[in-house]
Amino acid sequence: MFYTFYMAIQITEEKNCTGCTACQAVCPVSCIAMQEDAKGFLYPSVDYDLCIECGLCERTCPLLKPISQENKVLSVYAAKAKDKEILRKSSSGGMFIPLSDAMLKEGGVVYGAAFNPLMEVSHCRCTTFTERDRCVGSKYVQSNLVGVLDQVKKDLNEKRPVLFTGTPCQVAGLLSFLAQTNTDTSLLVCCDVFCFGVPSPKVWKDYLKQVEREKGEPVKEAFFRDKTYGWADFSLRLETEHTASVEKNNENAYMQLFLQRLINRPSCFDCHFSNLDRKGDLSIGDYWGIEHSMPDFFESNGVSVTLVNSQKGKAWMEKIKDTLSLRESNLNDCMQPVLSGPTAQPIGYESFWKQYARSGFGEERT
Ligand SMILES: Cc1cc2nc3c(=O)[nH]c(=O)nc-3n(C[C@H](O)[C@H](O)[C@H](O)COP(=O)(O)OP(=O)(O)OC[C@H]3O[C@@H](n4cnc5c(N)ncnc54)[C@H](O)[C@@H]3O)c2cc1C
């Protein structure tokens, strides 16, 4: 009789996994699939009948590498798009549109997070301005990367310039995968967003079902950073075919759960990337507190903070600088908790999920 003993593969452990899909993309025998857990997050699941125990998945996993505290930031800017329409529809000061415009004008490809027709969030590949427009605006739902890292590799191998945007853990996963596969990254520029944690796609889906029950028709558009009440007081705007509603964060059940960190991915509480060793060539976020540090630069429709982390990032800032109002700043003035350590797991996180498993989203709203 034969017994097979499998080494426990560390990539499958909840605390080690951000869902970046690097392990799945790198597996030479395609024995890793991303599967949804009870909280609605994707984790690698290994088919041990196919696994050849080569260890590539563990060597590629960015969470199994030591955490670096190196400060990569070369310069800091407060930035806002000169075009008022770009500023209005962007989450912060509108850095993403000029960056992606510049990439598309060069004949390159842009990757970012977008809603699909079912209102699920996944990364998409954009070669036109219309496709890119779907990536504008923050989606406070974890974006699905399945299949995307391979597409980026293919574009780079075909010598197409690529702008990849996403959370720092997604950028880390992509870079690790490209390094492991010896892909030439000279035509790749990465931009990470400051990140407070990514919420559960399942809870988002359940929430949308509840809204559909209330409104009698499905939600077709969602804007997490609607500026009706201003940039700092951002609201969630939902549109169905015949209705539109705007709810302030403190009035909206989904946004309350997100802001209380109750529906964040478990690995976010042990984030390896909430520091100044930025993975992107550029990092973009909200310039909170600018009304105090630079009152004459404040803009009620939003100001972005931009960290330039590499020479490539510097070159891209140079390309887009004419479309922006820019002011040099410093790390002290724009410092946020998400740059100095992971957000803490809230008290009640586990009990919230136990309750959620019993009664779902509807009960949580009361
Ligand atoms: C989950 C999440 C948490 C965040 N937390 C913070 C925070 O704590 N502090 C802070 O200052 N900023 C945070 N941000 C960033 C901020 O909300 C803006 O996305 C950022 O300032 C860029 O805004 P913009 O005006 O330049 O462009 P926008 O057009 O508003 O931003 C679009 C960009 O965001 C990316 N994006 C949108 N949704 C997602 C997603 N689900 N996953 C990956 N990438 C996505 C798109 O690919 C695109 O690059 C967070 C963003 C997300 C998605």
Coordinates of C-alpha atoms and ligand atoms in Angstrom, one line a residue:
M1 CA 0.0 0.0 0.0
F2 CA 1.3 3.5 -0.9
Y3 CA 0.8 6.5 1.3
T4 CA 1.3 10.0 0.0
F5 CA 2.4 12.7 2.5
Y6 CA 1.9 16.2 1.3
M7 CA 3.8 19.1 2.8
A8 CA 1.3 21.7 4.0
I9 CA 1.5 24.4 1.4
Q10 CA 1.7 27.8 3.1
I11 CA 0.1 29.7 0.3
T12 CA -3.3 28.2 1.3
E13 CA -3.3 29.6 4.8
E14 CA -5.7 32.4 5.4
K15 CA -3.3 34.7 7.1
N16 CA -0.8 34.4 4.3
C17 CA -3.0 35.1 1.4
T18 CA -4.1 38.4 -0.2
G19 CA -5.7 36.6 -3.2
C20 CA -3.2 38.2 -5.6
T21 CA -3.2 35.0 -7.8
A22 CA 0.6 35.0 -8.3
C23 CA 0.7 31.3 -7.1
Q24 CA -2.0 30.3 -9.5
A25 CA -0.4 32.1 -12.4
V26 CA 3.1 30.7 -11.9
C27 CA 2.1 27.0 -11.3
P28 CA 3.6 25.0 -14.2
V29 CA 1.0 22.3 -14.0
S30 CA -2.1 24.5 -13.4
C31 CA -2.9 22.6 -10.2
I32 CA -4.0 25.8 -8.3
A33 CA -7.6 27.2 -8.6
M34 CA -8.9 30.2 -6.7
Q35 CA -11.9 29.3 -4.7
E36 CA -14.3 31.4 -2.7
D37 CA -14.4 30.9 1.1
A38 CA -17.4 31.4 3.4
K39 CA -16.6 35.1 3.7
G40 CA -16.5 35.5 0.0
F41 CA -12.8 35.9 -0.6
L42 CA -10.7 33.9 -3.1
Y43 CA -8.0 31.5 -1.8
P44 CA -5.8 29.1 -3.7
S45 CA -6.9 25.5 -3.6
V46 CA -4.3 22.9 -4.6
D47 CA -5.1 19.8 -6.6
Y48 CA -2.6 17.5 -4.9
D49 CA -3.1 14.8 -7.5
L50 CA -1.6 17.2 -10.1
C51 CA 0.9 19.0 -7.8
I52 CA 4.6 18.2 -8.5
E53 CA 5.8 19.9 -5.3
C54 CA 8.1 22.2 -7.3
G55 CA 7.7 24.9 -4.6
L56 CA 7.3 27.7 -7.2
C57 CA 4.0 28.9 -5.7
E58 CA 5.7 29.4 -2.3
R59 CA 8.7 31.1 -3.8
T60 CA 6.5 33.5 -5.8
C61 CA 4.0 34.3 -3.0
P62 CA 4.8 37.9 -1.9
L63 CA 3.5 37.3 1.6
L64 CA 6.1 34.6 2.2
K65 CA 8.9 37.1 1.6
P66 CA 10.3 39.2 4.4
I67 CA 8.6 42.5 5.1
S68 CA 10.8 45.4 4.1
Q69 CA 10.7 48.7 5.9
E70 CA 12.9 50.5 3.3
N71 CA 11.6 54.0 2.5
K72 CA 11.4 54.1 -1.3
V73 CA 9.7 57.4 -1.6
L74 CA 11.7 59.9 -3.7
S75 CA 9.3 62.8 -3.7
V76 CA 5.8 63.7 -2.6
Y77 CA 3.2 65.8 -4.4
A78 CA -0.2 67.3 -3.8
A79 CA -2.0 67.0 -7.1
K80 CA -5.3 67.8 -8.6
A81 CA -6.5 67.4 -12.2
K82 CA -6.9 70.8 -14.0
D83 CA -10.0 69.5 -15.8
K84 CA -12.9 70.0 -13.4
E85 CA -14.9 67.1 -14.9
I86 CA -12.0 64.7 -14.3
L87 CA -11.9 66.0 -10.7
R88 CA -15.6 65.5 -10.2
K89 CA -15.7 61.9 -11.4
S90 CA -12.5 60.7 -9.7
S91 CA -12.3 59.6 -6.1
S92 CA -9.5 61.9 -5.0
G93 CA -7.7 64.6 -7.1
G94 CA -8.0 62.6 -10.3
M95 CA -4.5 61.2 -10.8
F96 CA -5.6 58.0 -12.5
I97 CA -7.2 59.6 -15.6
P98 CA -4.1 61.6 -16.8
L99 CA -1.8 58.6 -16.1
S100 CA -4.0 56.2 -18.1
D101 CA -4.6 58.8 -20.8
A102 CA -0.9 59.1 -21.3
M103 CA -0.5 55.3 -21.5
L104 CA -3.3 54.9 -24.0
K105 CA -2.0 57.7 -26.1
E106 CA 1.4 55.9 -26.3
G107 CA -0.5 52.8 -27.7
G108 CA -0.2 51.0 -24.4
V109 CA -2.6 48.9 -22.3
V110 CA -4.1 49.9 -18.9
Y111 CA -5.2 47.5 -16.2
G112 CA -7.6 48.6 -13.5
A113 CA -10.6 47.6 -11.4
A114 CA -14.0 47.8 -13.0
F115 CA -17.5 46.5 -12.5
N116 CA -18.7 43.8 -14.9
P117 CA -22.4 43.7 -16.0
L118 CA -23.2 41.6 -12.8
M119 CA -21.7 44.5 -10.7
E120 CA -18.8 42.2 -9.6
V121 CA -15.4 43.9 -9.4
S122 CA -12.5 42.5 -11.4
H123 CA -9.4 43.8 -13.1
C124 CA -9.9 44.5 -16.8
R125 CA -7.5 45.1 -19.7
C126 CA -8.2 48.4 -21.5
T127 CA -6.9 49.5 -24.8
T128 CA -9.5 52.3 -25.4
F129 CA -10.6 55.4 -23.4
T130 CA -14.1 53.9 -23.2
E131 CA -12.8 50.7 -21.6
R132 CA -10.5 52.7 -19.3
D133 CA -13.4 54.9 -18.1
R134 CA -14.9 51.8 -16.4
C135 CA -11.8 51.8 -14.1
V136 CA -12.3 55.4 -12.9
G137 CA -13.4 55.6 -9.3
S138 CA -12.6 53.5 -6.2
K139 CA -14.6 50.3 -5.8
Y140 CA -14.7 49.3 -2.2
V141 CA -14.8 45.6 -3.0
Q142 CA -11.9 43.3 -3.5
S143 CA -11.1 43.1 -7.2
N144 CA -10.7 39.7 -8.8
L145 CA -7.4 39.2 -10.6
V146 CA -7.9 35.7 -11.9
G147 CA -6.2 35.4 -15.4
V148 CA -4.9 39.0 -15.3
L149 CA -1.3 38.4 -14.4
D150 CA -0.8 36.1 -17.4
Q151 CA -2.4 38.8 -19.7
V152 CA 0.0 41.4 -18.4
K153 CA 2.9 39.0 -19.0
K154 CA 1.7 38.4 -22.6
D155 CA 1.4 42.2 -23.3
L156 CA 4.9 42.8 -22.0
N157 CA 6.3 39.9 -24.0
E158 CA 4.7 41.4 -27.1
K159 CA 6.5 44.6 -26.2
R160 CA 3.4 46.6 -25.4
P161 CA 3.7 49.3 -22.7
V162 CA 1.5 48.6 -19.7
L163 CA 0.1 50.6 -16.8
F164 CA -1.0 48.3 -14.0
T165 CA -3.1 49.9 -11.2
G166 CA -4.3 48.2 -8.1
T167 CA -3.8 47.7 -4.4
P168 CA -0.2 47.4 -3.1
C169 CA -0.7 43.6 -2.6
Q170 CA -1.9 43.2 -6.2
V171 CA 1.1 45.1 -7.5
A172 CA 3.4 43.0 -5.3
G173 CA 1.8 39.8 -6.6
L174 CA 2.2 40.9 -10.2
L175 CA 5.8 42.0 -9.8
S176 CA 6.7 38.8 -8.0
F177 CA 5.1 36.7 -10.8
L178 CA 6.9 38.6 -13.5
A179 CA 10.2 38.3 -11.7
Q180 CA 9.8 34.6 -11.2
T181 CA 9.0 34.2 -14.9
N182 CA 11.9 36.3 -16.0
T183 CA 9.6 38.8 -17.8
D184 CA 11.1 42.0 -19.1
T185 CA 9.4 44.8 -17.1
S186 CA 11.0 47.7 -18.7
L187 CA 7.7 48.7 -20.4
L188 CA 5.7 48.3 -17.2
V189 CA 4.7 51.1 -14.9
C190 CA 2.8 50.3 -11.8
C191 CA 0.7 52.6 -9.7
D192 CA -0.7 51.4 -6.3
V193 CA -3.5 53.0 -4.4
F194 CA -3.2 53.7 -0.7
C195 CA -5.3 50.9 0.9
F196 CA -7.2 50.6 4.1
G197 CA -8.2 47.0 3.3
V198 CA -10.4 45.3 0.7
P199 CA -14.0 44.3 1.5
S200 CA -15.7 41.0 0.8
P201 CA -17.2 40.6 -2.7
K202 CA -19.9 38.3 -1.1
V203 CA -21.1 41.0 1.2
W204 CA -21.2 43.5 -1.7
K205 CA -23.3 41.0 -3.7
D206 CA -25.6 40.3 -0.8
Y207 CA -26.0 44.1 -0.3
L208 CA -26.9 44.6 -3.9
K209 CA -29.5 41.9 -3.7
Q210 CA -31.1 43.6 -0.7
V211 CA -31.1 46.9 -2.6
E212 CA -32.7 45.2 -5.6
R213 CA -35.5 43.8 -3.3
E214 CA -36.1 47.3 -2.0
K215 CA -36.1 49.0 -5.4
G216 CA -37.7 46.3 -7.5
E217 CA -34.9 46.4 -10.1
P218 CA -31.2 45.6 -10.2
V219 CA -28.4 48.2 -9.5
K220 CA -26.7 49.1 -12.8
E221 CA -24.1 51.6 -11.6
A222 CA -22.4 52.3 -8.3
F223 CA -20.1 55.2 -7.3
F224 CA -18.4 54.8 -4.0
R225 CA -17.0 58.3 -4.0
D226 CA -19.9 60.4 -5.1
K227 CA -19.0 64.1 -4.3
T228 CA -22.6 65.5 -3.9
Y229 CA -21.8 66.3 -0.3
G230 CA -18.1 66.9 -1.0
W231 CA -14.9 65.0 -1.2
A232 CA -14.4 64.3 2.5
D233 CA -18.1 63.6 3.1
F234 CA -18.2 61.1 0.2
S235 CA -21.3 59.1 -0.4
L236 CA -22.4 55.9 -2.2
R237 CA -24.5 56.6 -5.3
L238 CA -26.5 53.7 -6.7
E239 CA -28.4 53.8 -10.0
T240 CA -31.0 51.4 -11.3
E241 CA -32.8 51.8 -14.6
H242 CA -35.4 54.1 -13.1
T243 CA -33.9 55.3 -9.8
A244 CA -30.9 57.0 -8.4
S245 CA -30.0 57.4 -4.7
V246 CA -27.1 59.0 -2.8
E247 CA -26.4 57.9 0.7
K248 CA -23.8 59.4 3.0
N249 CA -21.4 56.9 4.5
N250 CA -22.8 57.2 8.0
E251 CA -26.3 56.4 6.6
N252 CA -25.3 53.5 4.4
A253 CA -25.1 50.0 5.8
Y254 CA -22.5 48.7 3.4
M255 CA -20.2 51.6 3.8
Q256 CA -20.6 51.4 7.6
L257 CA -19.4 47.8 7.6
F258 CA -16.5 48.7 5.4
L259 CA -15.4 51.7 7.4
Q260 CA -15.7 49.7 10.6
R261 CA -13.3 47.2 8.9
L262 CA -15.8 44.3 9.7
I263 CA -15.9 43.1 6.1
N264 CA -12.2 43.4 5.2
R265 CA -10.1 40.4 4.1
P266 CA -8.4 38.8 7.1
S267 CA -4.9 39.3 5.6
C268 CA -5.5 43.1 5.5
F269 CA -5.0 43.1 9.3
D270 CA -1.5 41.8 8.8
C271 CA -0.8 43.8 5.6
H272 CA 2.8 43.6 4.5
F273 CA 2.5 46.6 2.3
S274 CA 1.2 49.4 4.5
N275 CA 4.6 51.0 4.7
L276 CA 6.9 53.2 2.6
D277 CA 8.5 50.3 0.7
R278 CA 6.0 51.1 -2.0
K279 CA 5.5 48.4 -4.7
G280 CA 4.3 50.8 -7.4
D281 CA 6.4 53.3 -9.3
L282 CA 3.8 55.7 -8.1
S283 CA 1.4 55.6 -5.2
I284 CA -1.8 57.6 -5.1
G285 CA -4.3 58.3 -2.3
D286 CA -6.4 61.1 -0.8
Y287 CA -4.5 64.1 0.5
W288 CA -6.4 64.1 3.8
G289 CA -5.6 67.1 6.0
I290 CA -4.5 69.4 3.1
E291 CA -6.8 72.1 4.4
H292 CA -4.4 72.4 7.3
S293 CA -1.0 71.8 5.7
M294 CA -1.6 73.7 2.4
P295 CA -4.9 75.7 2.8
D296 CA -4.4 77.6 -0.4
F297 CA -4.2 74.4 -2.4
F298 CA -7.3 72.8 -0.9
E299 CA -10.1 71.9 -3.4
S300 CA -13.5 70.9 -2.2
N301 CA -13.7 68.3 -5.0
G302 CA -10.6 66.5 -3.9
V303 CA -6.8 66.5 -3.8
S304 CA -4.6 63.5 -4.4
V305 CA -1.3 62.7 -2.7
T306 CA 1.2 61.2 -5.1
L307 CA 4.3 59.4 -3.9
V308 CA 7.0 59.0 -6.6
N309 CA 8.9 55.8 -5.7
S310 CA 11.2 55.2 -8.7
Q311 CA 12.9 56.9 -11.7
K312 CA 10.2 55.4 -13.9
G313 CA 7.5 57.0 -11.6
K314 CA 9.4 60.3 -11.9
A315 CA 9.4 60.0 -15.8
W316 CA 5.7 59.4 -15.8
M317 CA 5.0 62.4 -13.5
E318 CA 7.0 64.5 -16.0
K319 CA 4.7 63.2 -18.9
I320 CA 1.5 64.2 -17.2
K321 CA 2.5 67.3 -15.2
D322 CA 0.8 69.8 -17.6
T323 CA -2.6 68.2 -16.9
L324 CA -2.3 68.7 -13.2
S325 CA -2.0 71.4 -10.6
L326 CA 1.0 70.2 -8.6
R327 CA 2.6 71.3 -5.4
E328 CA 5.7 69.6 -3.8
S329 CA 4.9 68.2 -0.4
N330 CA 6.5 65.9 2.2
L331 CA 5.7 62.7 4.0
N332 CA 5.0 64.3 7.3
D333 CA 2.2 66.4 5.9
C334 CA 0.5 63.6 4.0
M335 CA 1.1 60.8 6.5
Q336 CA -1.8 58.4 7.0
P337 CA -2.2 55.2 9.1
V338 CA -2.2 53.1 5.9
L339 CA 1.5 54.2 5.3
S340 CA 2.7 53.1 8.7
G341 CA 1.1 49.8 9.5
P342 CA -1.8 47.5 8.9
T343 CA -5.3 48.6 10.0
A344 CA -6.2 46.8 13.3
Q345 CA -8.7 44.0 13.3
P346 CA -11.8 45.4 14.9
I347 CA -13.2 43.9 18.1
G348 CA -16.2 41.8 17.1
Y349 CA -14.8 40.8 13.7
E350 CA -15.2 37.1 14.2
S351 CA -18.5 37.4 15.9
F352 CA -19.7 39.6 13.1
W353 CA -18.9 36.8 10.6
K354 CA -20.6 34.1 12.8
Q355 CA -23.7 36.2 12.9
Y356 CA -23.4 36.9 9.1
A357 CA -23.2 33.2 8.4
R358 CA -26.5 32.7 10.3
S359 CA -28.5 35.7 9.1
G360 CA -26.8 37.3 6.1
F361 CA -26.8 40.9 5.2
G362 CA -30.4 41.7 5.7
E363 CA -30.3 41.1 9.5
E364 CA -27.1 43.1 9.9
R365 CA -28.8 46.3 8.7
T366 CA -31.2 46.5 11.6
Ligands
LIG1 C1 -10.1 49.3 -1.3 C2 -9.5 50.6 -1.3 C3 -9.1 51.2 -0.1 C4 -8.5 52.5 -0.2 N1 -8.1 53.1 1.0 C5 -7.5 54.3 1.0 C6 -7.1 54.9 2.2 O1 -7.2 54.4 3.3 N2 -6.5 56.2 2.1 C7 -6.3 56.8 0.9 O2 -5.8 57.9 0.9 N3 -6.8 56.3 -0.3 C8 -7.3 55.0 -0.2 N4 -7.8 54.5 -1.4 C9 -7.4 55.1 -2.7 C10 -8.4 56.2 -3.1 O3 -9.8 55.8 -2.8 C11 -8.4 56.5 -4.6 O4 -8.5 55.3 -5.3 C12 -7.0 57.0 -5.1 O5 -6.8 58.2 -4.4 C13 -7.0 57.3 -6.6 O6 -8.0 58.3 -6.9 P1 -7.9 59.1 -8.2 O7 -8.8 60.3 -8.0 O8 -6.5 59.3 -8.7 O9 -8.5 58.2 -9.3 P2 -9.8 57.2 -9.4 O10 -10.2 57.2 -10.8 O11 -10.8 57.5 -8.4 O12 -9.2 55.8 -9.0 C14 -9.2 54.7 -9.8 C15 -8.1 53.8 -9.5 O13 -8.3 53.0 -8.4 C16 -8.1 51.6 -8.8 N5 -9.1 50.9 -8.0 C17 -10.4 51.1 -7.9 N6 -11.0 50.2 -7.1 C18 -10.1 49.3 -6.9 C19 -10.1 48.0 -6.2 N7 -11.2 47.5 -5.7 N8 -8.9 47.3 -6.2 C20 -7.8 47.8 -6.8 N9 -7.7 49.0 -7.4 C21 -8.9 49.7 -7.5 C22 -8.4 51.6 -10.3 O14 -7.8 50.5 -10.9 C23 -7.8 52.9 -10.7 O15 -6.4 52.8 -10.8 C24 -8.4 53.2 -1.4 C25 -8.8 52.6 -2.6 C26 -9.3 51.3 -2.6 C27 -9.8 50.7 -3.9

